[in-house]
Coordinates of C-alpha atoms in Angstrom, one line a residue:
Chain A
M1 CA -8.8 6.4 -27.3
D2 CA -9.8 9.9 -28.3
T3 CA -6.4 10.1 -30.0
V4 CA -7.1 6.9 -31.9
L5 CA -10.3 8.4 -33.1
K6 CA -8.7 11.7 -34.2
L7 CA -5.6 10.1 -35.8
S8 CA -7.7 7.5 -37.8
K9 CA -10.1 10.2 -39.0
F10 CA -7.2 12.4 -40.1
A11 CA -5.5 9.5 -41.9
A12 CA -8.7 8.6 -43.7
S13 CA -9.6 12.1 -44.8
N14 CA -6.1 12.7 -46.0
D15 CA -5.7 9.4 -47.9
Y16 CA -2.7 8.7 -45.7
E17 CA -2.0 5.0 -45.4
L18 CA -2.0 4.7 -41.6
R19 CA -4.0 2.2 -39.6
V20 CA -4.8 3.2 -36.1
V21 CA -6.0 0.5 -33.6
G22 CA -6.6 1.2 -29.9
V23 CA -5.2 -1.2 -27.4
P24 CA -7.1 -0.6 -24.1
K25 CA -5.4 -0.3 -20.7
T26 CA -6.5 1.2 -17.5
V27 CA -6.8 0.0 -13.9
D28 CA -10.0 2.0 -13.8
N29 CA -11.8 -0.5 -16.0
D30 CA -14.1 2.3 -17.3
L31 CA -13.7 2.1 -21.1
A32 CA -16.9 1.5 -23.0
A33 CA -17.6 -1.5 -25.3
T34 CA -15.2 -3.9 -23.7
D35 CA -16.1 -6.3 -20.9
H36 CA -13.0 -5.1 -18.9
T37 CA -9.6 -3.5 -19.5
P38 CA -6.0 -4.9 -19.3
G39 CA -4.5 -3.8 -16.0
F40 CA -7.7 -3.9 -14.0
G41 CA -7.6 -7.6 -13.0
S42 CA -4.1 -7.1 -11.5
A43 CA -5.0 -3.9 -9.7
A44 CA -8.2 -5.6 -8.4
K45 CA -6.2 -8.6 -7.2
F46 CA -3.9 -6.2 -5.2
V47 CA -7.0 -4.4 -3.7
A48 CA -8.7 -7.6 -2.8
T49 CA -5.6 -9.1 -1.2
T50 CA -4.9 -5.9 0.7
M51 CA -8.5 -5.8 2.0
K52 CA -8.2 -9.3 3.2
E53 CA -4.9 -8.6 5.0
L54 CA -6.3 -5.4 6.5
R55 CA -9.2 -7.5 7.9
R56 CA -6.7 -9.6 9.8
D57 CA -4.9 -6.5 11.1
V58 CA -7.9 -4.6 12.3
G59 CA -9.5 -7.7 13.7
V60 CA -7.0 -8.1 16.6
Y61 CA -8.5 -5.1 18.4
T62 CA -11.6 -5.1 20.6
V63 CA -12.4 -1.4 20.9
K64 CA -14.9 0.0 18.5
A65 CA -13.0 1.3 15.5
V66 CA -13.5 2.2 11.8
T67 CA -10.8 1.7 9.2
I68 CA -11.6 3.6 5.9
V69 CA -9.7 2.5 2.8
E70 CA -9.7 5.0 -0.1
V71 CA -9.5 3.3 -3.5
M72 CA -8.8 4.8 -6.9
G73 CA -11.7 5.6 -9.2
R74 CA -12.8 9.2 -10.0
D75 CA -15.8 8.4 -12.2
A76 CA -16.3 4.7 -11.9
G77 CA -16.2 2.4 -8.8
W78 CA -14.8 -0.8 -10.4
L79 CA -11.6 -0.9 -8.4
T80 CA -13.5 -0.1 -5.1
A81 CA -16.0 -2.8 -6.0
S82 CA -13.2 -5.4 -6.1
A83 CA -12.6 -4.7 -2.4
A84 CA -15.7 -6.9 -1.9
L85 CA -13.9 -10.0 -3.3
P86 CA -12.7 -11.4 0.1
S87 CA -16.3 -12.3 0.8
L88 CA -15.8 -15.1 -1.7
S89 CA -13.7 -16.8 1.0
G90 CA -16.1 -16.1 3.8
D91 CA -14.4 -12.9 5.0
R92 CA -16.4 -10.0 6.4
A93 CA -14.4 -7.6 4.2
P94 CA -15.2 -4.9 3.9
D95 CA -18.3 -4.2 5.9
L96 CA -19.3 -1.2 3.8
I97 CA -18.5 -0.2 0.2
Y98 CA -19.3 3.2 -1.4
L99 CA -19.0 3.8 -5.1
P100 CA -19.2 7.0 -7.1
E101 CA -22.2 5.5 -9.0
R102 CA -24.4 6.4 -6.1
V103 CA -24.9 9.7 -4.3
F104 CA -23.0 9.6 -1.0
D105 CA -25.1 10.6 2.0
P106 CA -22.9 11.4 5.1
E107 CA -25.8 10.8 7.5
R108 CA -26.5 7.4 6.0
F109 CA -22.8 6.5 6.2
L110 CA -22.8 7.4 9.9
S111 CA -25.9 5.4 10.6
D112 CA -24.5 2.4 8.6
I113 CA -21.5 2.5 10.9
T114 CA -23.5 2.9 14.1
K115 CA -25.7 0.0 13.2
L116 CA -22.8 -2.3 12.3
H117 CA -20.9 -1.4 15.5
E118 CA -23.7 -3.1 17.4
S119 CA -22.5 -6.4 16.0
Y120 CA -18.7 -5.9 15.4
P121 CA -16.1 -3.6 16.8
D122 CA -13.6 -3.7 13.9
L123 CA -15.3 -2.1 10.8
L124 CA -13.6 -2.0 7.5
V125 CA -14.9 0.5 4.9
A126 CA -13.9 0.9 1.2
V127 CA -14.7 4.2 -0.6
S128 CA -14.0 5.4 -4.1
E129 CA -11.9 8.6 -4.2
G130 CA -14.7 9.9 -6.5
I131 CA -17.8 9.6 -4.3
K132 CA -20.0 12.7 -4.4
L133 CA -22.5 14.5 -2.2
A134 CA -26.1 15.1 -3.4
N135 CA -25.1 18.6 -4.5
G136 CA -22.6 17.1 -6.9
E137 CA -19.5 18.0 -4.9
Y138 CA -16.7 15.5 -4.4
V139 CA -16.5 14.4 -0.7
G140 CA -12.7 14.7 -1.1
A141 CA -13.1 18.4 -2.0
A142 CA -14.9 19.2 1.2
S143 CA -11.6 19.9 2.9
S144 CA -10.8 22.7 0.4
A145 CA -13.0 24.8 2.7
A146 CA -10.4 24.4 5.4
T147 CA -8.0 27.2 6.1
V148 CA -4.2 27.2 5.9
D149 CA -1.8 24.9 7.6
A150 CA 1.5 25.5 9.4
F151 CA 3.3 26.3 6.2
G152 CA 0.6 28.8 5.1
H153 CA -1.2 26.6 2.6
K154 CA -4.5 24.8 2.3
P155 CA -4.2 21.2 3.3
L156 CA -5.1 18.7 0.6
S157 CA -7.4 16.1 2.0
G158 CA -8.4 13.0 0.3
T159 CA -11.9 11.4 0.5
G160 CA -10.8 8.9 3.2
K161 CA -9.3 11.7 5.4
V162 CA -12.5 13.8 5.2
L163 CA -14.6 10.7 6.2
E164 CA -12.1 10.0 9.0
E165 CA -12.6 13.5 10.4
L166 CA -16.4 13.1 10.1
V167 CA -16.4 9.8 12.0
K168 CA -14.2 11.3 14.7
A169 CA -16.3 14.4 15.1
R170 CA -19.7 12.7 15.1
L171 CA -19.1 9.2 16.5
G172 CA -16.0 9.8 18.5
C173 CA -14.7 6.3 18.0
K174 CA -11.2 5.2 17.0
V175 CA -10.8 5.8 13.3
R176 CA -8.1 5.6 10.7
S177 CA -8.0 6.2 6.9
I178 CA -5.8 4.5 4.5
E179 CA -5.2 5.7 0.9
L180 CA -4.1 2.8 -1.3
N181 CA -2.5 5.4 -3.6
L182 CA 0.0 4.5 -6.3
P183 CA 0.8 0.9 -5.1
Q184 CA -2.7 -0.2 -6.3
R185 CA -1.7 0.6 -9.9
C186 CA 1.9 -0.6 -9.9
A187 CA 2.1 -3.6 -7.5
S188 CA 3.2 -5.9 -10.3
H189 CA 4.4 -8.5 -7.8
I190 CA 0.8 -9.7 -7.3
A191 CA -0.5 -9.6 -10.9
S192 CA -3.4 -11.6 -12.1
L193 CA -2.5 -14.4 -14.6
T194 CA -5.8 -13.9 -16.4
D195 CA -5.0 -10.2 -16.8
I196 CA -1.4 -10.8 -18.0
T197 CA -2.4 -13.5 -20.5
E198 CA -5.3 -11.4 -21.9
S199 CA -3.0 -8.3 -22.1
V200 CA -0.7 -10.2 -24.4
S201 CA -3.7 -11.5 -26.5
V202 CA -5.2 -8.1 -26.9
G203 CA -1.9 -6.7 -28.2
K204 CA -1.6 -9.5 -30.7
G205 CA -5.2 -9.0 -31.7
A206 CA -4.5 -5.3 -32.4
V207 CA -1.6 -6.1 -34.7
E208 CA -3.6 -8.7 -36.5
A209 CA -6.5 -6.3 -37.0
A210 CA -4.1 -3.6 -38.4
V211 CA -2.6 -6.1 -40.8
K212 CA -6.1 -7.1 -42.0
G213 CA -6.6 -3.4 -42.8
E214 CA -8.7 -2.2 -39.9
S215 CA -8.4 1.3 -38.5
G216 CA -10.4 3.5 -36.2
V217 CA -11.2 0.6 -33.9
M218 CA -10.4 -0.5 -30.3
M219 CA -9.8 -4.1 -29.4
C220 CA -12.4 -5.3 -26.9
F221 CA -12.9 -8.3 -24.7
V222 CA -16.3 -10.0 -25.2
R223 CA -17.2 -12.3 -22.3
E224 CA -18.6 -15.6 -23.6
D225 CA -21.6 -17.3 -22.1
S226 CA -20.1 -20.7 -22.4
G227 CA -21.8 -22.1 -19.3
D228 CA -18.6 -24.0 -18.2
G229 CA -16.6 -21.2 -16.8
Y230 CA -15.1 -17.9 -17.9
S231 CA -13.8 -17.2 -21.4
V232 CA -13.4 -14.2 -23.6
R233 CA -13.0 -13.5 -27.3
I234 CA -11.3 -10.5 -28.7
E235 CA -13.1 -8.3 -31.2
S236 CA -12.5 -4.9 -32.7
R237 CA -15.2 -2.2 -32.2
D238 CA -15.8 1.2 -33.9
I239 CA -13.8 3.7 -31.9
S240 CA -16.3 6.6 -32.4
K241 CA -18.7 5.0 -29.9
I242 CA -15.9 4.4 -27.3
A243 CA -13.6 7.4 -27.4
N244 CA -15.2 9.6 -24.8
A245 CA -17.6 7.3 -23.0
V246 CA -17.3 6.1 -19.4
R247 CA -18.5 2.7 -18.5
T248 CA -19.7 2.8 -14.8
V249 CA -20.6 -0.1 -12.5
P250 CA -24.1 -1.2 -13.4
D251 CA -27.0 -1.0 -10.9
E252 CA -27.3 -4.7 -10.6
Y253 CA -23.8 -5.0 -9.2
I254 CA -24.6 -2.5 -6.3
N255 CA -26.9 -3.5 -3.4
E256 CA -30.1 -1.7 -2.7
E257 CA -28.6 0.1 0.4
S258 CA -25.9 1.6 -1.9
N259 CA -23.3 0.3 0.5
G260 CA -22.2 -3.1 -0.9
I261 CA -21.7 -5.3 -3.9
T262 CA -24.2 -7.9 -5.1
D263 CA -23.4 -11.6 -5.9
K264 CA -23.8 -10.7 -9.6
G265 CA -21.0 -8.1 -9.1
L266 CA -18.8 -10.7 -7.5
E267 CA -19.5 -13.1 -10.3
Y268 CA -18.3 -10.5 -12.8
L269 CA -15.1 -9.6 -10.8
A270 CA -14.0 -13.1 -9.6
P271 CA -12.5 -14.5 -12.9
L272 CA -10.5 -11.3 -13.6
I273 CA -8.2 -11.8 -10.6
S274 CA -7.8 -15.5 -11.2
G275 CA -4.4 -17.1 -11.4
E276 CA -0.9 -16.0 -10.3
V277 CA 2.2 -14.8 -12.0
Y278 CA 5.2 -15.5 -9.7
P279 CA 7.9 -12.9 -10.4
V280 CA 11.5 -13.8 -10.6
F281 CA 13.2 -12.5 -7.5
E282 CA 16.7 -11.1 -7.1
F283 CA 18.1 -9.7 -3.9
G284 CA 14.8 -10.6 -2.2
M285 CA 12.8 -8.3 -4.5
P286 CA 11.0 -8.9 -7.8
K287 CA 13.3 -8.4 -10.8
H288 CA 12.1 -5.8 -13.2
I289 CA 12.9 -5.7 -16.9
I290 CA 14.0 -2.2 -17.7
I291 CA 14.3 -1.2 -21.4
Chain B
M1 CA 9.1 -7.1 27.1
D2 CA 8.4 -4.8 30.1
T3 CA 5.6 -7.3 31.0
V4 CA 8.1 -10.2 30.7
L5 CA 10.4 -8.3 33.1
K6 CA 7.6 -7.6 35.6
L7 CA 6.0 -11.0 35.5
S8 CA 9.4 -12.8 35.9
K9 CA 10.3 -10.6 38.9
F10 CA 7.0 -11.1 40.5
A11 CA 7.1 -14.9 40.1
A12 CA 10.7 -15.0 41.5
S13 CA 10.0 -12.9 44.5
N14 CA 6.8 -14.8 45.3
D15 CA 8.4 -18.3 44.9
Y16 CA 5.7 -18.9 42.2
E17 CA 6.8 -21.5 39.8
L18 CA 6.4 -19.6 36.5
R19 CA 9.0 -19.2 33.8
V20 CA 8.6 -16.2 31.6
V21 CA 10.5 -16.0 28.3
G22 CA 10.0 -13.1 25.9
V23 CA 9.6 -13.9 22.2
P24 CA 10.3 -10.8 20.2
K25 CA 8.2 -9.5 17.4
T26 CA 7.9 -6.1 15.9
V27 CA 8.1 -4.8 12.3
D28 CA 9.9 -1.8 13.9
N29 CA 13.1 -3.8 14.5
D30 CA 13.9 -1.6 17.5
L31 CA 14.3 -4.1 20.4
A32 CA 17.7 -4.1 22.1
A33 CA 20.1 -7.1 22.4
T34 CA 18.8 -8.9 19.3
D35 CA 20.3 -8.5 15.8
H36 CA 16.8 -8.0 14.4
T37 CA 13.2 -8.9 15.3
P38 CA 10.7 -11.4 13.7
G39 CA 8.3 -9.5 11.4
F40 CA 10.8 -6.9 10.3
G41 CA 12.2 -8.9 7.4
S42 CA 8.8 -9.4 5.8
A43 CA 7.8 -5.8 6.3
A44 CA 11.1 -4.7 4.9
K45 CA 10.6 -6.9 1.9
F46 CA 7.2 -5.3 1.3
V47 CA 8.7 -1.8 1.6
A48 CA 11.6 -2.5 -0.7
T49 CA 9.4 -4.2 -3.3
T50 CA 6.9 -1.2 -3.1
M51 CA 9.7 1.3 -3.5
K52 CA 11.0 -0.5 -6.6
E53 CA 7.5 -0.6 -8.1
L54 CA 6.9 3.1 -7.3
R55 CA 10.2 3.9 -9.1
R56 CA 8.8 2.3 -12.3
D57 CA 5.5 4.3 -11.8
V58 CA 7.0 7.7 -11.2
G59 CA 9.7 7.2 -13.9
V60 CA 7.2 7.4 -16.8
Y61 CA 6.7 11.1 -16.3
T62 CA 9.1 13.8 -17.6
V63 CA 7.9 16.9 -15.6
K64 CA 9.8 17.7 -12.4
A65 CA 8.1 15.9 -9.6
V66 CA 8.6 14.6 -6.1
T67 CA 7.0 11.5 -4.6
I68 CA 7.3 11.3 -0.8
V69 CA 6.7 7.9 0.8
E70 CA 6.1 7.9 4.5
V71 CA 7.2 4.7 6.2
M72 CA 6.4 3.5 9.8
G73 CA 8.9 4.1 12.6
R74 CA 8.3 6.5 15.3
D75 CA 11.6 6.2 17.2
A76 CA 13.8 4.1 14.9
G77 CA 14.3 4.3 11.1
W78 CA 14.9 0.6 10.3
L79 CA 11.8 0.1 8.1
T80 CA 12.5 3.4 6.3
A81 CA 16.2 2.3 5.8
S82 CA 14.9 -0.8 4.0
A83 CA 13.5 1.5 1.3
A84 CA 17.1 1.7 0.1
L85 CA 17.3 -2.0 -0.8
P86 CA 16.3 -1.5 -4.5
S87 CA 19.8 0.0 -5.0
L88 CA 21.1 -3.6 -4.7
S89 CA 19.6 -4.2 -8.2
G90 CA 21.0 -0.9 -9.6
D91 CA 17.8 1.0 -9.0
R92 CA 17.8 4.7 -8.2
A93 CA 15.4 4.2 -5.4
P94 CA 14.7 6.2 -3.5
D95 CA 16.8 9.3 -4.1
L96 CA 16.6 10.6 -0.6
I97 CA 16.0 8.8 2.7
Y98 CA 15.4 10.6 6.1
L99 CA 15.4 8.7 9.4
P100 CA 14.4 9.8 12.9
E101 CA 18.0 9.1 14.0
R102 CA 19.1 12.4 12.5
V103 CA 17.6 15.9 13.0
F104 CA 15.4 16.8 10.0
D105 CA 16.3 20.2 8.5
P106 CA 13.5 21.4 6.1
E107 CA 15.9 23.8 4.3
R108 CA 18.4 21.0 3.7
F109 CA 15.6 18.8 2.5
L110 CA 14.5 21.4 -0.1
S111 CA 18.1 22.0 -1.3
D112 CA 18.6 18.2 -1.6
I113 CA 15.6 18.1 -3.9
T114 CA 16.6 21.2 -5.9
K115 CA 20.1 19.7 -6.4
L116 CA 18.8 16.3 -7.5
H117 CA 16.2 17.9 -9.9
E118 CA 19.1 19.2 -11.9
S119 CA 19.8 15.5 -12.9
Y120 CA 16.5 13.8 -12.7
P121 CA 12.8 14.8 -13.0
D122 CA 11.3 11.9 -11.1
L123 CA 12.4 12.0 -7.5
L124 CA 11.4 9.4 -4.9
V125 CA 11.9 10.2 -1.2
A126 CA 11.4 7.9 1.8
V127 CA 10.8 9.4 5.2
S128 CA 10.2 7.9 8.6
E129 CA 6.9 9.0 10.2
G130 CA 9.0 9.9 13.3
I131 CA 11.5 12.5 11.8
K132 CA 11.9 15.5 14.1
L133 CA 12.9 19.1 13.7
A134 CA 15.9 20.6 15.6
N135 CA 13.5 21.8 18.3
G136 CA 12.5 18.2 19.0
E137 CA 9.0 18.5 17.4
Y138 CA 7.8 15.9 15.1
V139 CA 7.5 17.1 11.5
G140 CA 4.1 15.3 11.4
A141 CA 2.9 17.3 14.3
A142 CA 3.5 20.6 12.5
S143 CA 0.1 20.5 10.9
S144 CA -1.6 20.5 14.4
A145 CA -1.1 24.3 14.1
A146 CA -3.6 24.2 11.3
T147 CA -7.1 25.4 11.9
V148 CA -10.4 23.6 11.5
D149 CA -11.6 21.8 8.3
A150 CA -15.0 21.7 6.7
F151 CA -16.4 19.5 9.5
G152 CA -15.2 21.9 12.1
H153 CA -12.2 19.8 13.3
K154 CA -8.4 20.0 13.0
P155 CA -7.1 18.0 10.1
L156 CA -4.7 15.3 11.0
S157 CA -1.7 15.4 8.8
G158 CA 1.0 12.9 8.5
T159 CA 4.7 13.6 8.0
G160 CA 4.5 12.9 4.3
K161 CA 1.6 15.3 3.9
V162 CA 3.4 18.1 5.7
L163 CA 6.4 17.7 3.5
E164 CA 4.2 17.6 0.4
E165 CA 2.7 20.9 1.4
L166 CA 6.2 22.3 2.1
V167 CA 7.5 21.3 -1.4
K168 CA 4.4 22.7 -3.1
A169 CA 4.7 26.0 -1.2
R170 CA 8.4 26.4 -1.6
L171 CA 9.4 24.7 -4.9
G172 CA 6.1 24.8 -6.7
C173 CA 6.7 21.5 -8.5
K174 CA 4.4 18.5 -8.9
V175 CA 4.4 16.6 -5.6
R176 CA 2.6 13.7 -4.1
S177 CA 2.8 11.9 -0.7
I178 CA 2.1 8.3 -0.1
E179 CA 1.6 6.8 3.4
L180 CA 2.4 3.1 3.3
N181 CA 0.2 2.8 6.4
L182 CA -1.1 -0.6 7.7
P183 CA -0.3 -2.7 4.6
Q184 CA 3.4 -2.5 5.4
R185 CA 2.8 -4.5 8.6
C186 CA 0.2 -6.9 7.3
A187 CA 1.2 -7.7 3.7
S188 CA 1.7 -11.4 4.4
H189 CA 1.5 -12.2 0.7
I190 CA 5.1 -11.1 0.2
A191 CA 6.7 -12.4 3.4
S192 CA 10.5 -13.1 3.7
L193 CA 11.4 -16.8 3.9
T194 CA 14.3 -15.9 6.2
D195 CA 11.9 -14.0 8.5
I196 CA 9.3 -16.8 8.6
T197 CA 11.9 -19.5 9.2
E198 CA 13.6 -17.6 11.9
S199 CA 10.2 -16.7 13.5
V200 CA 9.5 -20.4 14.0
S201 CA 13.0 -21.1 15.3
V202 CA 12.8 -18.3 17.9
G203 CA 9.5 -19.6 19.2
K204 CA 11.0 -23.1 19.5
G205 CA 14.0 -21.6 21.2
A206 CA 11.8 -19.9 23.8
V207 CA 10.0 -23.1 24.7
E208 CA 13.3 -24.9 25.0
A209 CA 14.7 -22.2 27.3
A210 CA 11.7 -22.3 29.5
V211 CA 11.9 -26.1 29.7
K212 CA 15.5 -25.8 30.8
G213 CA 14.4 -23.5 33.6
E214 CA 15.2 -20.1 32.3
S215 CA 13.0 -17.1 33.1
G216 CA 13.3 -13.4 32.8
V217 CA 15.0 -13.6 29.4
M218 CA 14.2 -12.6 25.8
M219 CA 15.2 -14.9 22.9
C220 CA 17.7 -13.0 20.7
F221 CA 19.2 -13.5 17.2
V222 CA 23.0 -13.3 17.2
R223 CA 24.4 -12.8 13.7
E224 CA 27.4 -15.1 13.1
D225 CA 30.5 -13.9 11.4
S226 CA 30.9 -17.0 9.4
G227 CA 32.5 -15.5 6.3
D228 CA 30.5 -17.6 4.0
G229 CA 27.2 -15.8 4.1
Y230 CA 24.5 -15.0 6.6
S231 CA 23.6 -17.1 9.6
V232 CA 22.2 -16.6 13.1
R233 CA 22.1 -18.5 16.3
I234 CA 19.4 -18.0 18.9
E235 CA 20.4 -17.1 22.5
S236 CA 18.5 -16.0 25.6
R237 CA 19.5 -12.6 27.1
D238 CA 18.7 -11.1 30.5
I239 CA 15.4 -9.1 30.0
S240 CA 16.3 -6.3 32.4
K241 CA 18.7 -4.8 29.9
I242 CA 16.2 -5.1 27.0
A243 CA 12.8 -4.3 28.5
N244 CA 12.6 -0.5 27.9
A245 CA 15.5 0.2 25.6
V246 CA 15.2 1.2 21.9
R247 CA 17.7 0.1 19.4
T248 CA 18.1 2.7 16.7
V249 CA 19.9 2.6 13.3
P250 CA 23.6 3.0 14.0
D251 CA 25.6 6.0 12.6
E252 CA 27.6 3.8 10.3
Y253 CA 24.4 2.8 8.4
I254 CA 23.5 6.4 7.6
N255 CA 25.4 8.5 5.1
E256 CA 27.3 11.7 6.1
E257 CA 24.6 13.9 4.4
S258 CA 21.9 12.3 6.6
N259 CA 19.9 11.5 3.5
G260 CA 20.8 8.0 2.6
I261 CA 21.9 4.5 3.7
T262 CA 25.5 3.3 3.5
D263 CA 26.7 0.0 1.9
K264 CA 27.2 -1.3 5.4
G265 CA 23.5 -0.6 6.1
L266 CA 22.5 -2.5 3.0
E267 CA 24.8 -5.4 4.0
Y268 CA 22.9 -5.6 7.3
L269 CA 19.4 -5.4 5.7
A270 CA 19.8 -7.6 2.6
P271 CA 19.8 -11.1 4.1
L272 CA 16.7 -10.3 6.2
I273 CA 14.4 -10.0 3.1
S274 CA 15.9 -13.0 1.4
G275 CA 13.7 -15.9 0.1
E276 CA 10.1 -16.1 -0.7
V277 CA 7.1 -17.8 0.9
Y278 CA 4.5 -18.4 -1.8
P279 CA 1.0 -18.3 -0.3
V280 CA -1.7 -20.8 -1.2
F281 CA -4.2 -18.9 -3.3
E282 CA -8.0 -19.5 -3.4
F283 CA -10.5 -17.4 -5.4
G284 CA -7.4 -15.4 -6.6
M285 CA -6.4 -14.2 -3.2
P286 CA -4.0 -15.6 -0.6
K287 CA -5.7 -18.1 1.7
H288 CA -5.6 -17.2 5.4
I289 CA -5.7 -19.7 8.2
I290 CA -8.2 -18.3 10.7
I291 CA -8.4 -19.8 14.2

């Protein structure tokens, strides 16, 4: 979007007839001015589905255990927040959720686990890769203090791995960390119909805006307060207010304890993962169209 | 299956009227006497689908890079071998595959990558968690030589992570490792219809065998050489030959260079991931039946 800003400014100041319209897309959902971004709904659907499946997997054991799932999101916790969606179907999944919007307190994290272990053995925790300590350091960077590995190099540890080591060291219970990694942004086999439909609409909207003569704008989703369910309209907004801003998860979507998502947050997320796009399968795998 | 053996022996030697029939299930596909095991086809379908999606993701970059995907399989490489299935649809995915059935040579691995980088920038590699060095040590255990991390404890590194560090140290190119972790065994949203259908049949077969008076057996799939496509029949086999044996990937399924799967291997795998089971969705996520 910064490039849209620069290009449109350059074209305007050089009387060059070029219209530049930004079409948003990011699984991170952190662009300003738009209600959400294309790609996010499908990634959120994968994260929510995976959390629900992990709940089934970890639930078969009876020894005290913690499974920590690291979700993408360096600056904003949108995708990690979507891990809370299984609660819509009555699932206890996950038990704890930590977003980068709130300072991460390791002692609080450990006491959250200890408290929940009194009620359940099989805890499931979702954390954003970008959670930070009170001193501003990334939790995932803590392992950079570690010394060299067998090949003579510093091991790279992710946020989940660091927390896994912390739980093992301090609580001594069974613990595993899972990094959802690239699949969360490319698992097209479980895309959201809402997301795919809106992605086409926003592209069309961008072409229409350019044809009408607009430039230096980004196409945005505006959620409509229709009362009878979810709907969006597409509008162009001035790119200068969007280009380098990050839209984080608002306070009202995060619970007071900073370890979960509120009903208001679930209300925002739910329609974005709605509907299915069944891929065409060949040889037992989804068929991809390769250009 | 060892428990089936012990229980059936105990019942027989104590004239206790109990019939014990083993119903196989493991995503590892490593039980002896059966052509394959329930659960494997669905896990293989997830692995194959994910490899295909990762190929699309890593293919958008033009700088030399290696993406290493660690797949479950401590003793047998069946699930990792299924990563080769995208080649059925003409995909270059993955470029290299290493199974625990062959000794893993780090120098050979590095030269495989260097050679392939002459043709493609975006290499995708699948490795079994259980690959071992010539001295019998697990590659994934190499990092146990590492010293303590920021929290004062030894970091746990998986096989993929160790190879990531090796590539970074020796080749200096962009490298990422992905551990498929628990989702590969619980991603029921993309189950194989063949697997689900056969799983029901093998359970029925076990009940029928018990009713007929059999005990101390495991139900097995026997692949039929019908000429016109894949079919299996279900038979019971003496548990004593199965109980503690591991069925590994045969030599003829692994290429001469020990870094890929042969056409014969693909022929074995392909029918097992065939067909789809579309879950019922509610709230945008697959509905689970919880008892």
